[in-house]
PDB file of N, CA and C in Angstrom:
ATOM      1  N   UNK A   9     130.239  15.220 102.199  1.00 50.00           N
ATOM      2  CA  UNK A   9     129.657  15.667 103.455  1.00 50.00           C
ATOM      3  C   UNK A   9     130.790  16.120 104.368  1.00 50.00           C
ATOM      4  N   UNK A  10     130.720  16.920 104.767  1.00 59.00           N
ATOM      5  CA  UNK A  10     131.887  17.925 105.728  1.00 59.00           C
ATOM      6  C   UNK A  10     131.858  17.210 106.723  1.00 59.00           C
ATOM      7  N   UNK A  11     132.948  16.808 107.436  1.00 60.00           N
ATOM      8  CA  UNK A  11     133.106  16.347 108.625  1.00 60.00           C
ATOM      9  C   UNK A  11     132.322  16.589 109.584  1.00 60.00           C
ATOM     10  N   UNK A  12     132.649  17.623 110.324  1.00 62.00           N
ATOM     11  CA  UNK A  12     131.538  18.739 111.309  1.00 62.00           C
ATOM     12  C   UNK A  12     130.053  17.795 111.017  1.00 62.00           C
ATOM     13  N   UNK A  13     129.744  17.827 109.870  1.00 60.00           N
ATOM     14  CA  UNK A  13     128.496  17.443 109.379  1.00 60.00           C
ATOM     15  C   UNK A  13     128.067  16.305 110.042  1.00 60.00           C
ATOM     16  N   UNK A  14     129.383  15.367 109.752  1.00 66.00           N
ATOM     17  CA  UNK A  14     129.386  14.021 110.595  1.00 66.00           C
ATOM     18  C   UNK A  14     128.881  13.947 111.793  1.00 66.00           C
ATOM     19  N   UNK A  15     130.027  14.548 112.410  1.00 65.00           N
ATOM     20  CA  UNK A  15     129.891  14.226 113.747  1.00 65.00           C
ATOM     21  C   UNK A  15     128.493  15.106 114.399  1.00 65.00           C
ATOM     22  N   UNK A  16     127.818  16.137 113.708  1.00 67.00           N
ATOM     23  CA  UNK A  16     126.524  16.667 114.101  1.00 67.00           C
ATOM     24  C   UNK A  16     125.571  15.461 114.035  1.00 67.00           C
ATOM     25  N   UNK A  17     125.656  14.808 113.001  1.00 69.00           N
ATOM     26  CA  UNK A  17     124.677  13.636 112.606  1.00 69.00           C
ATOM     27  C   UNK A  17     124.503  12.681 113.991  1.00 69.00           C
ATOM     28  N   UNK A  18     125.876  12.177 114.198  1.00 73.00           N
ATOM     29  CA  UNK A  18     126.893  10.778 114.605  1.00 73.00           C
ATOM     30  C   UNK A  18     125.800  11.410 116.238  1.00 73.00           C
ATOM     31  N   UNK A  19     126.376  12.881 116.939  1.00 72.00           N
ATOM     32  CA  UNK A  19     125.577  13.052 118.322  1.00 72.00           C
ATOM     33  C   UNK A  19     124.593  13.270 118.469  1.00 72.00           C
ATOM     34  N   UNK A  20     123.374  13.367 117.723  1.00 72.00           N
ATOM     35  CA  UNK A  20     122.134  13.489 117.052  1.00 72.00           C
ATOM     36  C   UNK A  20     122.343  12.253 117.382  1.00 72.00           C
ATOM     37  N   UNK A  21     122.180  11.287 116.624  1.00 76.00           N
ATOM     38  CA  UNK A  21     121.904   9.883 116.385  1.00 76.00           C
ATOM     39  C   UNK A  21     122.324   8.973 117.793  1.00 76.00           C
ATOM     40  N   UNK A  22     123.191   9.195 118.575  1.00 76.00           N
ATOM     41  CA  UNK A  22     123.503   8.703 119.997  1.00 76.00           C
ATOM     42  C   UNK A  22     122.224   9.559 120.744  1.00 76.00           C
ATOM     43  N   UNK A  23     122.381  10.699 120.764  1.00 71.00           N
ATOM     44  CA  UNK A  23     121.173  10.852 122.294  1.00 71.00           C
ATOM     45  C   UNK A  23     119.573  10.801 122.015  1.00 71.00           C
ATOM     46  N   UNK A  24     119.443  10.262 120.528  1.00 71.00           N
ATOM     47  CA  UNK A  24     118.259   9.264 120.217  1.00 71.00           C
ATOM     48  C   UNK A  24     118.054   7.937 120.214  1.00 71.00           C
ATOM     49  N   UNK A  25     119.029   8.044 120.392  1.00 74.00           N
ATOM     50  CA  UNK A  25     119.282   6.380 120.941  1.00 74.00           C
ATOM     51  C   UNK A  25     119.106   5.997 122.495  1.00 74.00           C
ATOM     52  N   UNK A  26     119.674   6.881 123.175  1.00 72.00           N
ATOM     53  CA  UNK A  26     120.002   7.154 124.503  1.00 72.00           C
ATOM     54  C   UNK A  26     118.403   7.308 125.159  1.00 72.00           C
ATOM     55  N   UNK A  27     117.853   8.365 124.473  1.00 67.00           N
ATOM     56  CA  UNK A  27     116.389   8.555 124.871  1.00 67.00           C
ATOM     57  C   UNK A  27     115.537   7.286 124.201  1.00 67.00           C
ATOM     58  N   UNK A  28     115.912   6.928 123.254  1.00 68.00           N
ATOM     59  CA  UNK A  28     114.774   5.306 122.903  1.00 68.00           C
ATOM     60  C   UNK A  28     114.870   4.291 123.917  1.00 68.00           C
ATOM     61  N   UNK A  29     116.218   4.412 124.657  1.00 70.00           N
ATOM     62  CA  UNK A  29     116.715   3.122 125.413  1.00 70.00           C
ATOM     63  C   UNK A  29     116.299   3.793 126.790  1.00 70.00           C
ATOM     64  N   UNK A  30     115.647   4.234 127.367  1.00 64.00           N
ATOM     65  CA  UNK A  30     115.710   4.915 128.776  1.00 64.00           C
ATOM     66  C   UNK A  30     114.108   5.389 128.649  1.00 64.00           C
ATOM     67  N   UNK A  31     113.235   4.686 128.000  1.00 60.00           N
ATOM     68  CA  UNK A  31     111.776   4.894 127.808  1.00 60.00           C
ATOM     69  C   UNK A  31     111.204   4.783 129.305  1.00 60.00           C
ATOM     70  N   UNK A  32     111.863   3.500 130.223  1.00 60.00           N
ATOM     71  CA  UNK A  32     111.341   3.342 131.312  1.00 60.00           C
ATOM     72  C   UNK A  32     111.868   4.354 132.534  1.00 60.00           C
ATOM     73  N   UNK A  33     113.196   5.286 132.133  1.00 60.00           N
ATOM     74  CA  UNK A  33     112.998   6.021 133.158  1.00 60.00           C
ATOM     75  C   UNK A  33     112.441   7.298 133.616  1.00 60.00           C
ATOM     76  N   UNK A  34     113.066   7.813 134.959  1.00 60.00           N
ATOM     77  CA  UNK A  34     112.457   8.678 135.443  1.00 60.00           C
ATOM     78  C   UNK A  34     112.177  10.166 134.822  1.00 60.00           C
ATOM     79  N   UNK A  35     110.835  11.043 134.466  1.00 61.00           N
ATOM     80  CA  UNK A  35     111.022  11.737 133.695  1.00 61.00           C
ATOM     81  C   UNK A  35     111.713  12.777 133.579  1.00 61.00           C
ATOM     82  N   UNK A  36     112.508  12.845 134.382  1.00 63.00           N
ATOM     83  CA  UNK A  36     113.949  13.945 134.253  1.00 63.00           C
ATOM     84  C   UNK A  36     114.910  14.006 133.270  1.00 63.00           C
ATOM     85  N   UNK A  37     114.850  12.325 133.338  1.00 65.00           N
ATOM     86  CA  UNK A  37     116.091  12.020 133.068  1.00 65.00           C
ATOM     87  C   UNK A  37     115.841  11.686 131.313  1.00 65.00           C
ATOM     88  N   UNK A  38     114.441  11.228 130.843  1.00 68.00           N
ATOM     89  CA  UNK A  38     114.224  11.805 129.675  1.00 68.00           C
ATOM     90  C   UNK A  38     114.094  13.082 128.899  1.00 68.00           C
ATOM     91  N   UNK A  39     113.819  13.824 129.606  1.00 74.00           N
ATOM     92  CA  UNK A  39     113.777  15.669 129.386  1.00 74.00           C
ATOM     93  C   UNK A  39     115.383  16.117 129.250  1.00 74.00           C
ATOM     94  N   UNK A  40     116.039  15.624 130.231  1.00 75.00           N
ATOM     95  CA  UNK A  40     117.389  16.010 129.822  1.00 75.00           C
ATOM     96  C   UNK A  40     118.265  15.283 128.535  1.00 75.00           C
ATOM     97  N   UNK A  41     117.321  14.230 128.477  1.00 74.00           N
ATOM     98  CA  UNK A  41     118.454  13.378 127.220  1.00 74.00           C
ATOM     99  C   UNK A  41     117.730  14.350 125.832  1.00 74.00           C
ATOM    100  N   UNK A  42     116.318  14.420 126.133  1.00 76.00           N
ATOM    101  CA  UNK A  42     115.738  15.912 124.614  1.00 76.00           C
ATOM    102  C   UNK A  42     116.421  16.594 124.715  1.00 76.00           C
ATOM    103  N   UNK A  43     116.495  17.158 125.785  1.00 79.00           N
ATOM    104  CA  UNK A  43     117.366  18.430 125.464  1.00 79.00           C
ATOM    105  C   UNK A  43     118.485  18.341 124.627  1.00 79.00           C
ATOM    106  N   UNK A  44     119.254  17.615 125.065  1.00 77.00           N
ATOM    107  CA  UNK A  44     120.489  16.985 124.288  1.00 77.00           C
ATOM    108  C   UNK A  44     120.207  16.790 123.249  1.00 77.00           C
ATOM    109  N   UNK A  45     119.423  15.833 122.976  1.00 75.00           N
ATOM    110  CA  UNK A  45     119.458  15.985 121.359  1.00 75.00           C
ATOM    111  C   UNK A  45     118.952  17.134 120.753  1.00 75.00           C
ATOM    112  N   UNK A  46     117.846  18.389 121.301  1.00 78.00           N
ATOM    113  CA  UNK A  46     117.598  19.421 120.660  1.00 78.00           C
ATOM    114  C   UNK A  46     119.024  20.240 120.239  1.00 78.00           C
ATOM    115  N   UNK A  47     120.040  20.211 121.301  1.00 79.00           N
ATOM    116  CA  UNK A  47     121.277  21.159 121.448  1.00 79.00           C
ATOM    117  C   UNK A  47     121.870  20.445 120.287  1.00 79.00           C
ATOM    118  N   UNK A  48     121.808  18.901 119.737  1.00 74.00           N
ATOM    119  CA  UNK A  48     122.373  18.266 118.535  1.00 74.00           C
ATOM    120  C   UNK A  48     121.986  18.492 117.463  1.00 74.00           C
ATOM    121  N   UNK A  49     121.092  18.472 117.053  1.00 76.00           N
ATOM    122  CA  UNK A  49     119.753  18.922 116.553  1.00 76.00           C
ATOM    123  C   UNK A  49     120.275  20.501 115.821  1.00 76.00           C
ATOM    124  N   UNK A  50     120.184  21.327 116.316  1.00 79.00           N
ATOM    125  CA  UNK A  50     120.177  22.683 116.245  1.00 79.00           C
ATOM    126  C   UNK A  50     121.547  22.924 115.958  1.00 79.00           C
ATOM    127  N   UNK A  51     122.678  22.061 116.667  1.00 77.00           N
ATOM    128  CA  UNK A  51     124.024  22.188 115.953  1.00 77.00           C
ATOM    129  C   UNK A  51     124.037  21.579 114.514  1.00 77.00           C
ATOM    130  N   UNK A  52     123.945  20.413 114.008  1.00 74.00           N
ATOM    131  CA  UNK A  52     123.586  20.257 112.852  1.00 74.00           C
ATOM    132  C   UNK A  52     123.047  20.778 112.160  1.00 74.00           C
ATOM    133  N   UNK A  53     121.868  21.504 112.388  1.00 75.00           N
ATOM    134  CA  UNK A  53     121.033  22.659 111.611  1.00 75.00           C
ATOM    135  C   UNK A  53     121.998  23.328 110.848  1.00 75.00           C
ATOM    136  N   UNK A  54     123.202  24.276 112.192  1.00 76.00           N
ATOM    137  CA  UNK A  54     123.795  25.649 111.734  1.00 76.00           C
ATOM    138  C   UNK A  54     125.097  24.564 110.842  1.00 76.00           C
ATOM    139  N   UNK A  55     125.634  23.598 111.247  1.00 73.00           N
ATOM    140  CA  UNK A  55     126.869  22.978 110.323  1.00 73.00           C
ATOM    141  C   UNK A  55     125.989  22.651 108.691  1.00 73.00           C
ATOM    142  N   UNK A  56     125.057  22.486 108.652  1.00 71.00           N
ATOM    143  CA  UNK A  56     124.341  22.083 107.379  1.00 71.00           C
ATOM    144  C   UNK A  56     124.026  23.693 106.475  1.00 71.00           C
ATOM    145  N   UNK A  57     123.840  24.407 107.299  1.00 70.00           N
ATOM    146  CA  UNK A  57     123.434  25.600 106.419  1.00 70.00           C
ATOM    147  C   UNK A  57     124.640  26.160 106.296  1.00 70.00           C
ATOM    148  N   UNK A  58     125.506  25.851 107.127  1.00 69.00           N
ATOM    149  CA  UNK A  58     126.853  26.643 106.601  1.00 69.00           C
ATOM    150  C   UNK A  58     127.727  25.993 105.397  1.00 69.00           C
ATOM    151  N   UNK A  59     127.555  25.336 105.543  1.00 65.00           N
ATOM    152  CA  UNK A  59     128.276  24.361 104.113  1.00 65.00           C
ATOM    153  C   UNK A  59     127.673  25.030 103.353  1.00 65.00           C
ATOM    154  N   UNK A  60     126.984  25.665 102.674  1.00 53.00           N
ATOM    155  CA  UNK A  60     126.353  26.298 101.374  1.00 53.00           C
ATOM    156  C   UNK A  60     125.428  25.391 100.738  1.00 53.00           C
ATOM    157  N   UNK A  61     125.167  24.344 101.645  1.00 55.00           N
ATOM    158  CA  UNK A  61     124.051  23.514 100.277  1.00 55.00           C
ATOM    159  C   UNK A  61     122.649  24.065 100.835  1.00 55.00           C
ATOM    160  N   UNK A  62     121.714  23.789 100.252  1.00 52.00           N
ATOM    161  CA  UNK A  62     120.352  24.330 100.222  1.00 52.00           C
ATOM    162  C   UNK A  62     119.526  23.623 101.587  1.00 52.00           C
ATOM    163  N   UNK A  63     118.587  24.293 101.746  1.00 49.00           N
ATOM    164  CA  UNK A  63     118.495  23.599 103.083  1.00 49.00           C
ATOM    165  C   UNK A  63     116.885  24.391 102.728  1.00 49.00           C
ATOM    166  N   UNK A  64     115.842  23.012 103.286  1.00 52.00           N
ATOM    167  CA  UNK A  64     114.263  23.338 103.295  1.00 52.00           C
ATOM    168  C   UNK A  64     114.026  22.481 104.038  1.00 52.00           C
ATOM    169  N   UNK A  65     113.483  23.093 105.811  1.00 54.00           N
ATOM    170  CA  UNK A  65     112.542  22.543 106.382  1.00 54.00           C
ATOM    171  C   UNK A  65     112.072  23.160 107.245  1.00 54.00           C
ATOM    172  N   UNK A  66     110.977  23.977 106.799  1.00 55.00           N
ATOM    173  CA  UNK A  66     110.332  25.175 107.786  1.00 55.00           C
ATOM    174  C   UNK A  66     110.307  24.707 109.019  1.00 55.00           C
ATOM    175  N   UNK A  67     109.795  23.801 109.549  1.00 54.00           N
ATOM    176  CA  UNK A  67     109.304  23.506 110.766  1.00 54.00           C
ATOM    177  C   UNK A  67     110.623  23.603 111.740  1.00 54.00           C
ATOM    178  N   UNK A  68     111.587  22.641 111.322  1.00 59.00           N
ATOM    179  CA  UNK A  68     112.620  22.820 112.206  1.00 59.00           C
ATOM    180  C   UNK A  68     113.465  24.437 112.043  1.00 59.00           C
ATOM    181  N   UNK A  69     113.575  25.286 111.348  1.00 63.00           N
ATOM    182  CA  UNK A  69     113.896  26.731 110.994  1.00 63.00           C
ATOM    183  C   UNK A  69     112.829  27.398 111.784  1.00 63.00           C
ATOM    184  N   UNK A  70     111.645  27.291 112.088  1.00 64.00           N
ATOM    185  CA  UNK A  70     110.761  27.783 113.397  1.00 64.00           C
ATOM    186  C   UNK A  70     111.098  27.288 114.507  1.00 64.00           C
ATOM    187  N   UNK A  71     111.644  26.228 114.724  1.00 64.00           N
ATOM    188  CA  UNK A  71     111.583  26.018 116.147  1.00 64.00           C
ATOM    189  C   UNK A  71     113.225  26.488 116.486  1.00 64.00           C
ATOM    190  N   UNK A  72     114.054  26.697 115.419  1.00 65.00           N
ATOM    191  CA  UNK A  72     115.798  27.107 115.763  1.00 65.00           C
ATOM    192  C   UNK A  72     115.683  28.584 116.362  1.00 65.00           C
ATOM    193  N   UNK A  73     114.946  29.494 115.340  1.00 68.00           N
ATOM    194  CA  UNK A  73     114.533  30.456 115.652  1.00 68.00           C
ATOM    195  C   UNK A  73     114.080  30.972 116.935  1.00 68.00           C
ATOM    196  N   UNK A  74     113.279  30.170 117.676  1.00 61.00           N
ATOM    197  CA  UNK A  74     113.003  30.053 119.023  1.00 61.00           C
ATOM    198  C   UNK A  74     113.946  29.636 120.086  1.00 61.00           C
ATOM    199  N   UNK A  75     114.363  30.778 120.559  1.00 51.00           N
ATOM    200  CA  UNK A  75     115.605  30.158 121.294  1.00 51.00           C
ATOM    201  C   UNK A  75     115.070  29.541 122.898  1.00 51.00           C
ATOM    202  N   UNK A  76     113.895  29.580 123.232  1.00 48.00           N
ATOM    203  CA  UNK A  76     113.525  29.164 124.383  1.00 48.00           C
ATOM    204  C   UNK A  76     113.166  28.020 124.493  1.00 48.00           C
ATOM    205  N   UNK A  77     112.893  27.323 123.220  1.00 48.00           N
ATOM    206  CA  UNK A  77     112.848  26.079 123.186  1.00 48.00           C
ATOM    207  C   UNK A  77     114.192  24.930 122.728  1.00 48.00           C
ATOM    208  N   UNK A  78     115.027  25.960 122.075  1.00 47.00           N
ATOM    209  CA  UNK A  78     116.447  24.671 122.459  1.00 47.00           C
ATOM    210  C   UNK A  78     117.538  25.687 122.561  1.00 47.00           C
ATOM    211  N   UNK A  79     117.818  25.268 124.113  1.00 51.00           N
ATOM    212  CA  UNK A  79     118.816  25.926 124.085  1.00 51.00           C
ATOM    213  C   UNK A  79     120.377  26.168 123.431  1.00 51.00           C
ATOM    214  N   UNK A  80     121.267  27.114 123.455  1.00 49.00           N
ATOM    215  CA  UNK A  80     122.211  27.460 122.649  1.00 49.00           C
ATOM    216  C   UNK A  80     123.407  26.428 123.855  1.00 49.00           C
ATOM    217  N   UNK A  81     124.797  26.594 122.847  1.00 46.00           N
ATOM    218  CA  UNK A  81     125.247  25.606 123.317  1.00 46.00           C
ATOM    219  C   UNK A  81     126.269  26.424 123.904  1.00 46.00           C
TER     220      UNK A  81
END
C-alpha cells in the first residue's frame, strides 16, 4: 500500500472520528467536519486510482464526479 495511500486512509479515519465524537454539537460545526472528510474521502479516491490497482465503486465515482458536492482541495 503506497504511503500517500496511508495517510489518505489515516485523515479519512480522524475526521470520522471527529464527526462521531461531536454528535452533540452545533450543526455547523458537524457540516464542516463532512466536509472534511468528503475533501478526505475524494483525496483517497484519486491516491487509490492512481496507484494502478483496480478500483469498483460506482456510487462513490458519481458522487467524485460531482464537484458541487465535495469540494476540491
Amino acid at each position: 500500500m503506497p504511503l500517500q495511500w496511508a495517510y489518505a486512509q489515516n485523515g479519512l479515519a480522524i475526521a470520522l472520528a471527529e464527526l462521531a465524537q461531536r454528535q452533540k454539537s452545533p450543526a455547523h460545526m458537524e457540516e464542516a467536519l463532512m466536509e472534511e472528510a468528503l475533501i478526505c474521502l475524494r483525496h483517497a479516491v484519486e491516491v487509490y486510482q492512481q496507484s494502478n490497482e483496480r478500483y469498483r465503486w460506482p456510487i462513490a465515482q458519481r458522487r467524485m464526479s460531482n464537484k458541487e458536492s465535495c469540494p476540491s482541495h
